[in-house]
PDB file of C-alpha atoms and ligand atoms in Angstrom:
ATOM      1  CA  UNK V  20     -17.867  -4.642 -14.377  1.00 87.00           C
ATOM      2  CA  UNK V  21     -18.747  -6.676 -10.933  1.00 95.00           C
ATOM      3  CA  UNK V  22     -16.918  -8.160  -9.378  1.00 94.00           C
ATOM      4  CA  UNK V  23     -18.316 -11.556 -10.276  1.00 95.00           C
ATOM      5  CA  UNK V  24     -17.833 -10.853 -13.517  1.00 95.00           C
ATOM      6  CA  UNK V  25     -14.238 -10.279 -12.539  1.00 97.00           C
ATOM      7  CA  UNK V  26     -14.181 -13.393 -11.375  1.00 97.00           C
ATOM      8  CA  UNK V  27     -15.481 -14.824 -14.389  1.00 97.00           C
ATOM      9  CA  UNK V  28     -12.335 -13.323 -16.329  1.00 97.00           C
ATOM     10  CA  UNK V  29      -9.994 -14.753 -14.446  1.00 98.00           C
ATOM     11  CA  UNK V  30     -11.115 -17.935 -13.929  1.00 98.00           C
ATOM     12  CA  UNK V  31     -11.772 -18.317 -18.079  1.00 98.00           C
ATOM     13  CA  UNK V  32      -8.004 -16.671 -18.368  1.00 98.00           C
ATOM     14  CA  UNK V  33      -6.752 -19.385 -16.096  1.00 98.00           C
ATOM     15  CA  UNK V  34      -8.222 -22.033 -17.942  1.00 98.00           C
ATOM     16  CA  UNK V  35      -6.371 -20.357 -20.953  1.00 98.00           C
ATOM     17  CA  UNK V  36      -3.226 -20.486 -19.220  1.00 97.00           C
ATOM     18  CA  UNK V  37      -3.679 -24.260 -17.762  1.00 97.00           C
ATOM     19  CA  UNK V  38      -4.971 -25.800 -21.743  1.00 97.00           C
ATOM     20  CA  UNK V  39      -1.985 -26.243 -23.005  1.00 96.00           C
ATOM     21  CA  UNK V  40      -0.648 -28.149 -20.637  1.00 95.00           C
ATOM     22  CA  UNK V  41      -2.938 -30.868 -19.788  1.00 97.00           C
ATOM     23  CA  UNK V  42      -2.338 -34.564 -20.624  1.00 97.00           C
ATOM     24  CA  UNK V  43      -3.940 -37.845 -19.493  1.00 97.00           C
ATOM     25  CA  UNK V  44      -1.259 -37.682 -16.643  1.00 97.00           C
ATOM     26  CA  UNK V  45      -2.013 -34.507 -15.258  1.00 98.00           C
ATOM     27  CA  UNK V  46      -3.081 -33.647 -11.727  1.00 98.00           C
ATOM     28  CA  UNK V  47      -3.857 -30.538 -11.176  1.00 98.00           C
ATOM     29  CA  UNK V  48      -3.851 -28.669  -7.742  1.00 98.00           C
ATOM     30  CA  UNK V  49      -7.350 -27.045  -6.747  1.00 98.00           C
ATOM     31  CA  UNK V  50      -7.967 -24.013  -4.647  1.00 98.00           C
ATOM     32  CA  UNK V  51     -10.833 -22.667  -2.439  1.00 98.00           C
ATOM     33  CA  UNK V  52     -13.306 -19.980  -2.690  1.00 97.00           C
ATOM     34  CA  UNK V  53     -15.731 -18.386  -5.128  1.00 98.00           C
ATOM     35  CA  UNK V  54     -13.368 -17.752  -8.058  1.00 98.00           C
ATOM     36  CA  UNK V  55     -11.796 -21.202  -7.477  1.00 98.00           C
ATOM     37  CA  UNK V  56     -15.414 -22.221  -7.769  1.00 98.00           C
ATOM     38  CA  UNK V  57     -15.523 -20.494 -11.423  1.00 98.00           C
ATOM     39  CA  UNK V  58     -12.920 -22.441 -12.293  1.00 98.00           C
ATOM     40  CA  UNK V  59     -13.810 -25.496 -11.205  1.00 98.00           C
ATOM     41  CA  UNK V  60     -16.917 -25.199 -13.205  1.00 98.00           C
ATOM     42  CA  UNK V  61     -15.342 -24.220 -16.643  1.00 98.00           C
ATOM     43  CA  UNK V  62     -12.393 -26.529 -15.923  1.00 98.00           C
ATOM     44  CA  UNK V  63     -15.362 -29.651 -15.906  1.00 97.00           C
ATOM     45  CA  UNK V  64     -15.897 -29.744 -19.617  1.00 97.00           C
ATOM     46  CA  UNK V  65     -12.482 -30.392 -20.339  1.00 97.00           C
ATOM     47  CA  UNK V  66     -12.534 -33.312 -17.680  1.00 97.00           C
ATOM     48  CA  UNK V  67     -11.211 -35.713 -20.042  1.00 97.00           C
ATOM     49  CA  UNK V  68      -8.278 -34.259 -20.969  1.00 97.00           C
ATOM     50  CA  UNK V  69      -6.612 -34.881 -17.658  1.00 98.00           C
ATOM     51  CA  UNK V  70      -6.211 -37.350 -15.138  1.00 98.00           C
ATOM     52  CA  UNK V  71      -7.952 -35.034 -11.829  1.00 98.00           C
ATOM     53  CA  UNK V  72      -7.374 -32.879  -8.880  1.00 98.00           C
ATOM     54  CA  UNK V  73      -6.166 -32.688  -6.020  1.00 98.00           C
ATOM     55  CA  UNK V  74      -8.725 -30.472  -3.444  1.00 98.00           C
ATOM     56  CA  UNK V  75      -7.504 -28.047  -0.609  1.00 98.00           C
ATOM     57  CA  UNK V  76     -10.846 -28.319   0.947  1.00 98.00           C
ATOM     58  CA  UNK V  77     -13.743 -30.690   1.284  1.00 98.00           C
ATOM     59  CA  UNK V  78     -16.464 -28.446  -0.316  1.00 98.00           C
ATOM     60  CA  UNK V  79     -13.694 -27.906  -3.407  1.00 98.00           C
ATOM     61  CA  UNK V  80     -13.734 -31.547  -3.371  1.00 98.00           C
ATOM     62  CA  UNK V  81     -17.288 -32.001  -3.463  1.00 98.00           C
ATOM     63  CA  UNK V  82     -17.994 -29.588  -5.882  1.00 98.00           C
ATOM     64  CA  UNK V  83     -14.995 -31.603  -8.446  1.00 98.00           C
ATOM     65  CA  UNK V  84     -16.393 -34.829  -7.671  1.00 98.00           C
ATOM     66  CA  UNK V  85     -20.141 -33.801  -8.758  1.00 98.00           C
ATOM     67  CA  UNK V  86     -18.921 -32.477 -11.794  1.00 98.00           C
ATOM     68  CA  UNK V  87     -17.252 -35.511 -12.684  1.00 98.00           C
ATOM     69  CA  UNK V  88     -13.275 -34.572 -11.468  1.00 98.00           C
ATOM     70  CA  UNK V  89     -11.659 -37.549 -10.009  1.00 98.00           C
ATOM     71  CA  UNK V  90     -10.178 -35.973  -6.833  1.00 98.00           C
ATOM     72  CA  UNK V  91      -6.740 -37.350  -5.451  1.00 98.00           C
ATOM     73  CA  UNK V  92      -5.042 -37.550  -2.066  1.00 97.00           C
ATOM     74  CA  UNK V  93      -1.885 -35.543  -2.369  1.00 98.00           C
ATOM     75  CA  UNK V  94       0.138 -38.448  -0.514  1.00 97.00           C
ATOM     76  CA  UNK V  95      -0.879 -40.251  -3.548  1.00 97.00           C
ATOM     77  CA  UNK V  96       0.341 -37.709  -5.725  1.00 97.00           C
ATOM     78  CA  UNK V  97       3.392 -36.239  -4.265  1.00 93.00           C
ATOM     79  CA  UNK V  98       3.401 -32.831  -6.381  1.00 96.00           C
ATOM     80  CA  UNK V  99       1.304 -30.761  -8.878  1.00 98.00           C
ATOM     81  CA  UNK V 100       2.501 -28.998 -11.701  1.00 98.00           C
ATOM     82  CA  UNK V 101       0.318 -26.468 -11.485  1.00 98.00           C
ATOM     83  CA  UNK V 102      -1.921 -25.286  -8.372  1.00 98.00           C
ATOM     84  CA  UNK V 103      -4.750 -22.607  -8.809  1.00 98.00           C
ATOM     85  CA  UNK V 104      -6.469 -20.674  -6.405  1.00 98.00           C
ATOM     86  CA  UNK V 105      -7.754 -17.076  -5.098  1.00 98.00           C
ATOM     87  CA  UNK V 106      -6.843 -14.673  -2.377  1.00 98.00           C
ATOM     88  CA  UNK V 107      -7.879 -12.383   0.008  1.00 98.00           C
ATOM     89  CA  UNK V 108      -5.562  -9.676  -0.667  1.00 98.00           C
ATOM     90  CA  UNK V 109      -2.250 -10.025  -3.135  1.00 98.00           C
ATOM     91  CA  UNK V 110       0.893  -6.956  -3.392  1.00 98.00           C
ATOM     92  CA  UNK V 111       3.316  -6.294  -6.265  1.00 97.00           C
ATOM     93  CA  UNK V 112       5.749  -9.379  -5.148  1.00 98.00           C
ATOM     94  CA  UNK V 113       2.618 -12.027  -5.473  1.00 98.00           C
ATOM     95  CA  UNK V 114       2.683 -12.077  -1.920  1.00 98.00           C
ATOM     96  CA  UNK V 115      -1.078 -13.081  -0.571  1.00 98.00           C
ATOM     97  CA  UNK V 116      -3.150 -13.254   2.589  1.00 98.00           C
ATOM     98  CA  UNK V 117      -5.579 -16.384   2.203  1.00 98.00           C
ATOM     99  CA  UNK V 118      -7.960 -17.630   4.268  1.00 98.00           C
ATOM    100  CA  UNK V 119     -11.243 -16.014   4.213  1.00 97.00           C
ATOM    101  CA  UNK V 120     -12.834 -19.104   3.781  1.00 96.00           C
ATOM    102  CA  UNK V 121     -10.586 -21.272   6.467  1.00 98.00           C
ATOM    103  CA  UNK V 122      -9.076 -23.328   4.100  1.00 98.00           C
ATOM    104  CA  UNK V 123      -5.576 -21.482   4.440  1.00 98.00           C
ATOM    105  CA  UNK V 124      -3.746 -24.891   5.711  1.00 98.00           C
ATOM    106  CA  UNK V 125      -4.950 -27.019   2.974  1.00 98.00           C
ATOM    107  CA  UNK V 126      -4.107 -24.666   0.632  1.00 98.00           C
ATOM    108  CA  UNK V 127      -0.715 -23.584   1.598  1.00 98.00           C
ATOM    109  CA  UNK V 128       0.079 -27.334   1.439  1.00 98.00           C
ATOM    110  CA  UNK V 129      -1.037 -27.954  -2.029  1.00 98.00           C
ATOM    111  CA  UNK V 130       0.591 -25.096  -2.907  1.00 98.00           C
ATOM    112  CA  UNK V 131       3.881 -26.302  -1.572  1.00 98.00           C
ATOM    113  CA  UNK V 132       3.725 -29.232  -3.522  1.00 98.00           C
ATOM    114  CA  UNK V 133       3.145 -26.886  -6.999  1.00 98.00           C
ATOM    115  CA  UNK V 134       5.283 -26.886  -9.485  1.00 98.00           C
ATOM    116  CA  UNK V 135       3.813 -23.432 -10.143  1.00 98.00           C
ATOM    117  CA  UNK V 136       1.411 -21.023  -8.255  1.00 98.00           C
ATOM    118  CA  UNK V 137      -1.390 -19.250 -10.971  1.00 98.00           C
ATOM    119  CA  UNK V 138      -3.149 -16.543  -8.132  1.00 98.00           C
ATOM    120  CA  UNK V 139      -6.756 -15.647  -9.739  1.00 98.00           C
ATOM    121  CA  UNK V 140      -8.031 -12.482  -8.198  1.00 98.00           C
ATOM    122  CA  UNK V 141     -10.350  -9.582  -9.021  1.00 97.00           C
ATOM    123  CA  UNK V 142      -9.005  -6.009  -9.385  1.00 96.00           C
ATOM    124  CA  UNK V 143     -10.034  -5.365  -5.286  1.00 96.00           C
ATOM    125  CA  UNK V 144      -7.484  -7.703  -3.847  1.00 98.00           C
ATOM    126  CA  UNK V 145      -4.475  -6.010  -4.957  1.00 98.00           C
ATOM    127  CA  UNK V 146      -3.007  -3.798  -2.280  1.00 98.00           C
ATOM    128  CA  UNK V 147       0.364  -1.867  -2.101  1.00 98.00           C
ATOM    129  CA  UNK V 148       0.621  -3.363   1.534  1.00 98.00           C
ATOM    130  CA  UNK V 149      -0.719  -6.573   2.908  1.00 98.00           C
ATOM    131  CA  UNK V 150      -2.937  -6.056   6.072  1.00 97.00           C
ATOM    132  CA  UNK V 151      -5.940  -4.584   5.870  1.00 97.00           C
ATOM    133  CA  UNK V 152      -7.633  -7.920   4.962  1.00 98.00           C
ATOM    134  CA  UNK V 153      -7.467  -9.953   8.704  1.00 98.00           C
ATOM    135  CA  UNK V 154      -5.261 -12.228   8.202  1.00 98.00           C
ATOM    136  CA  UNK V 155      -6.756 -15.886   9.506  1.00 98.00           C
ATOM    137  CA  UNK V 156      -4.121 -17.782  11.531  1.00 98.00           C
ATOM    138  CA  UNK V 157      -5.869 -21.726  12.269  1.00 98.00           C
ATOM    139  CA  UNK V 158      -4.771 -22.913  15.926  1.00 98.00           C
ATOM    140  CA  UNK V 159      -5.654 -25.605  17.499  1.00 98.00           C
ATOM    141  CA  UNK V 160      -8.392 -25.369  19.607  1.00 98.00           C
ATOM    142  CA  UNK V 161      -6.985 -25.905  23.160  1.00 98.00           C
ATOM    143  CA  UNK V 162      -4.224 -23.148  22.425  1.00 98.00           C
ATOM    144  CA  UNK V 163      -6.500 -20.544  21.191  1.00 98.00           C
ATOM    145  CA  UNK V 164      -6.032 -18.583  24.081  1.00 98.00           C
ATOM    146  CA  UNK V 165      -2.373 -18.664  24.555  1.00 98.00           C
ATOM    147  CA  UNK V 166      -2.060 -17.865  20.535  1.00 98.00           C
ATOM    148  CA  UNK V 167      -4.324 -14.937  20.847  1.00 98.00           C
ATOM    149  CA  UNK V 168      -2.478 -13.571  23.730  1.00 98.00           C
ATOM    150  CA  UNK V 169       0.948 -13.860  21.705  1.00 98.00           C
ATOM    151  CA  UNK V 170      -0.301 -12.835  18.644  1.00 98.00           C
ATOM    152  CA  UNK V 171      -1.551  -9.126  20.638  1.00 98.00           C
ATOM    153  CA  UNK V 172       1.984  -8.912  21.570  1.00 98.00           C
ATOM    154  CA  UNK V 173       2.717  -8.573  17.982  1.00 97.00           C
ATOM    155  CA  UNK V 174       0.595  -5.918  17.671  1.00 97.00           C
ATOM    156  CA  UNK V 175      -2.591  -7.585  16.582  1.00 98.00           C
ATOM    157  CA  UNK V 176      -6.199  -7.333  17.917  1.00 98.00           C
ATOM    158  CA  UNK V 177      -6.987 -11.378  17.234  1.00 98.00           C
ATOM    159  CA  UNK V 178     -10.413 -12.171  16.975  1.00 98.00           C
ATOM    160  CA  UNK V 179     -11.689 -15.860  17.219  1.00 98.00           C
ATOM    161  CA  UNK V 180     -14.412 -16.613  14.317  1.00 98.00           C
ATOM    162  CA  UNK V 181     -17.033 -18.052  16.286  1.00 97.00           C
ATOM    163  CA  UNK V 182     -18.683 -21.130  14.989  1.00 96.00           C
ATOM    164  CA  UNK V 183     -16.150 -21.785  12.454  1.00 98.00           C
ATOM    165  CA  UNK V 184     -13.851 -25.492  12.565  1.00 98.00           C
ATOM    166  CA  UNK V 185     -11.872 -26.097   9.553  1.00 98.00           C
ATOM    167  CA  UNK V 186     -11.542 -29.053   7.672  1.00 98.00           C
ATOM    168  CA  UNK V 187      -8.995 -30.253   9.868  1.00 98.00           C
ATOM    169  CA  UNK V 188     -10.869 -29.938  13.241  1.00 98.00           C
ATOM    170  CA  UNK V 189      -9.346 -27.057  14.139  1.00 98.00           C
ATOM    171  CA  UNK V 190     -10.149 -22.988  15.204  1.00 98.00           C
ATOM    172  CA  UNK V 191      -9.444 -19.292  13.199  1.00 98.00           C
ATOM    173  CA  UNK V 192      -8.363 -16.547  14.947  1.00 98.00           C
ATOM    174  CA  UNK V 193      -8.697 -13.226  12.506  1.00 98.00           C
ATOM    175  CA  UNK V 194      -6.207 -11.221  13.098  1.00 98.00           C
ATOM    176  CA  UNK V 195      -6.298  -7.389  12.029  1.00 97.00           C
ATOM    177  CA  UNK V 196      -4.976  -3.752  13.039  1.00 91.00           C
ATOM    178  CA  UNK V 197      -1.252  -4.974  11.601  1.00 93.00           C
ATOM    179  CA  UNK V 198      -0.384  -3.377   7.923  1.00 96.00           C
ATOM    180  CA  UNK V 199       2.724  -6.029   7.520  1.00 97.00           C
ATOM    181  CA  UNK V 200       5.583  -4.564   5.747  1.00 96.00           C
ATOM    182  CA  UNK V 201       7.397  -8.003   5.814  1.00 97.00           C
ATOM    183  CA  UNK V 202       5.436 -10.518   5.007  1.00 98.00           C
ATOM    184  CA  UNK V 203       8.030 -13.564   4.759  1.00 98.00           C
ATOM    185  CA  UNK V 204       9.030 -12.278   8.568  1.00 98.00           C
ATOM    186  CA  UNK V 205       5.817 -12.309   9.733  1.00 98.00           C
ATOM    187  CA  UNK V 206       4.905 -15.326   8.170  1.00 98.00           C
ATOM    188  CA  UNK V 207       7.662 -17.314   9.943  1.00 98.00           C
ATOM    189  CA  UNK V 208       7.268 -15.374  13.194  1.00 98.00           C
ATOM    190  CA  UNK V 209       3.619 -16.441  13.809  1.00 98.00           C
ATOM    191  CA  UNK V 210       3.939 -19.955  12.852  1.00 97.00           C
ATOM    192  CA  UNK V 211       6.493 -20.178  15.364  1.00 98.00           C
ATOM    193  CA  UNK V 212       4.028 -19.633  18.150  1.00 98.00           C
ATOM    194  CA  UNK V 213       2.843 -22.888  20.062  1.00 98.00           C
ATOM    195  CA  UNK V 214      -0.126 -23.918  19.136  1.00 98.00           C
ATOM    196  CA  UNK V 215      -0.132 -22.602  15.225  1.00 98.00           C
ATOM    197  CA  UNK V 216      -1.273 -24.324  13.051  1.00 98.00           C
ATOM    198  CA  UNK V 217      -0.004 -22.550  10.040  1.00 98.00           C
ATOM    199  CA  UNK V 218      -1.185 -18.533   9.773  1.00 98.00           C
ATOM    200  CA  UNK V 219      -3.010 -16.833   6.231  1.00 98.00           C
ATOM    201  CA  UNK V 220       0.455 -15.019   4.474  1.00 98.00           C
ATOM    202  CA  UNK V 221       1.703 -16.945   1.599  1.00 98.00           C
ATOM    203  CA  UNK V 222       4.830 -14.938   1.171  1.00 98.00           C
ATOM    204  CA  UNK V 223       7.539 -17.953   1.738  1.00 97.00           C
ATOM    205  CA  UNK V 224       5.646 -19.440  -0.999  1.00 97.00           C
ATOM    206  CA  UNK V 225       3.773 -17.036  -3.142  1.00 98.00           C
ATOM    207  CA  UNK V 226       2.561 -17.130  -6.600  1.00 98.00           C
ATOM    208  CA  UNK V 227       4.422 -17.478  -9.788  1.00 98.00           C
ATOM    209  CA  UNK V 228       1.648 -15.753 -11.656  1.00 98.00           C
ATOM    210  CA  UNK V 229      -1.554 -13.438 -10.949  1.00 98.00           C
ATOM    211  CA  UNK V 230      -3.898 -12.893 -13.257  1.00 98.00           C
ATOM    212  CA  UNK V 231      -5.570  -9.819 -11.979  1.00 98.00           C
ATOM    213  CA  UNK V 232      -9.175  -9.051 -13.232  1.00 98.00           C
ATOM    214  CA  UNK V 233      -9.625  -5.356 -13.906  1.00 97.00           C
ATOM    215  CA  UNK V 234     -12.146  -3.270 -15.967  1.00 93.00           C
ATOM    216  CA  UNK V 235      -8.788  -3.428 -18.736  1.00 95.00           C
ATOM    217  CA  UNK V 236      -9.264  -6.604 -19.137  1.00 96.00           C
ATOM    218  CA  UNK V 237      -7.109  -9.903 -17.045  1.00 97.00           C
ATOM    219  CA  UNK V 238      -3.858  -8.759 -16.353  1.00 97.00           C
ATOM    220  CA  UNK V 239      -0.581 -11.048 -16.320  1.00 98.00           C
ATOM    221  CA  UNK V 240       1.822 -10.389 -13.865  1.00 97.00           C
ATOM    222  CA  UNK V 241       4.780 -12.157 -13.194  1.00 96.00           C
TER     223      UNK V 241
HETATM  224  C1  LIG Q 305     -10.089 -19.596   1.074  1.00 71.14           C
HETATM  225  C2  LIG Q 305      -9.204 -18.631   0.381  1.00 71.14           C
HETATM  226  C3  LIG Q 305      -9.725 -17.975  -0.851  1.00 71.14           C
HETATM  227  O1  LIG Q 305      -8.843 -18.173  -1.885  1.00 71.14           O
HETATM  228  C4  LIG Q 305      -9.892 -16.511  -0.590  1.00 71.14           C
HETATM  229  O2  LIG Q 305     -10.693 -16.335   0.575  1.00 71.14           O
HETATM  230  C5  LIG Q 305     -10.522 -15.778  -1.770  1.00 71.14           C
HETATM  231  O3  LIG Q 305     -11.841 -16.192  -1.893  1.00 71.14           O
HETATM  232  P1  LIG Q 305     -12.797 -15.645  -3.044  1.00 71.14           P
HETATM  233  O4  LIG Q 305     -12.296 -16.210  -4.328  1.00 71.14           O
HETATM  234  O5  LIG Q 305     -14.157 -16.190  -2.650  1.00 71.14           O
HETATM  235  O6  LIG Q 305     -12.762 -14.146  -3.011  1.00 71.14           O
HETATM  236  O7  LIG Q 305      -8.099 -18.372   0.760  1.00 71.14           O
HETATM  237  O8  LIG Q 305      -9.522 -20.044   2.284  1.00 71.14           O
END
């Protein structure tokens, strides 16, 4: 199988999983990316069967709205009970690196605010340990420097993705050569530098569930 069709699984599995629980009230949490983009287009038929979405990124947002998803501000919302989205790379405790496509801030917000995490990956993002993947950190712009510098003394070789400003004005610096054996560490360690905006590991917070595309079939794992 490719790994679009991969992607095809899991989204259509997700949509399984989310069915059931969908009322006129509901508000469900939207991620970013190219499988979140699979299931953002099989989640439009069933449009009326919930209330709408809340977006962790303006193209995720555009692509709701033209298929006829009322999208929400989360200060309008307060929380989701369920938030769906992709990752970069994801390990046996659901721990992820997110990011690729620079909506890791948006996202990690949202996905504070869910009741419940569902991770939809292909079979290539799960890894033993999370690092090979560069994991994004978003600074703001006048710090990049400074961040880059502290970030090498943790060992990583930061690398500023040129031409790239995230939805909320700011810069990415990817940041590889670190396989991190603690994510929930590392996680708290970089967004204590100055300047951080919030860095790719979503360990604090990871998922409740991943439904893993392989060439099995989806697999559950909680
Ligand atoms: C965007 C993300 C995505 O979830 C991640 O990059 C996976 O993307 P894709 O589904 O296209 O492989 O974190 O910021």
């Amino acid at each position: 199988m490719t790994q679009d069709a991969l992607k095809a699984a899991v989204a259509d599995a997700a949509i399984a999983e989310i069915t059931p629980m969908l009322e006129k009230s509901t508000v469900l949490g939207i991620g970013t990316g190219s499988t979140a983009n699979l299931f953002i287009d099989r989640l439009a038929p069933l449009r009326d069967r919930f209330k709408g979405a809340v977006a962790s990124s303006d193209a995720s947002k555009a692509r709701l709205e033209a298929l006829g998803i009322e999208v929400f501000e989360l200060n309008d919302v307060g929380t989701v009970p369920v938030y769906i989205d992709g990752a970069d790379e994801v390990n046996g405790a659901l721990e992820m690196i997110k990011g690729g496509g620079a909506a890791l801030t948006r996202e990690k917000i949202v996905a504070a605010c869910a009741e419940r995490f569902i991770c939809i990956a292909d079979g290539s993002k799960r890894v033993e340990t999370l690092g090979r993947f560069p994991l994004p950190v978003e600074v703001i712009p006048m710090a990049r420097s400074y961040v880059a510098r502290e970030l090498v003394k943790l060992g990583f070789e930061p690398v500023y993705r040129q031409g790239v400003v995230t939805d909320n004005g700011n810069q990415i610096l990817d940041c590889f050569e670190v396989m991190i054996e603690r994510p929930v560490e590392m996680e708290t360690r970089i967004n204590a530098i100055v300047g951080v905006v919030t860095n790719g590991l979503f360990a604090a917070r990871g998922a409740d569930v991943l439904l893993l595309g392989t060439a099995g079939g989806v697999e559950r794992v909680t």
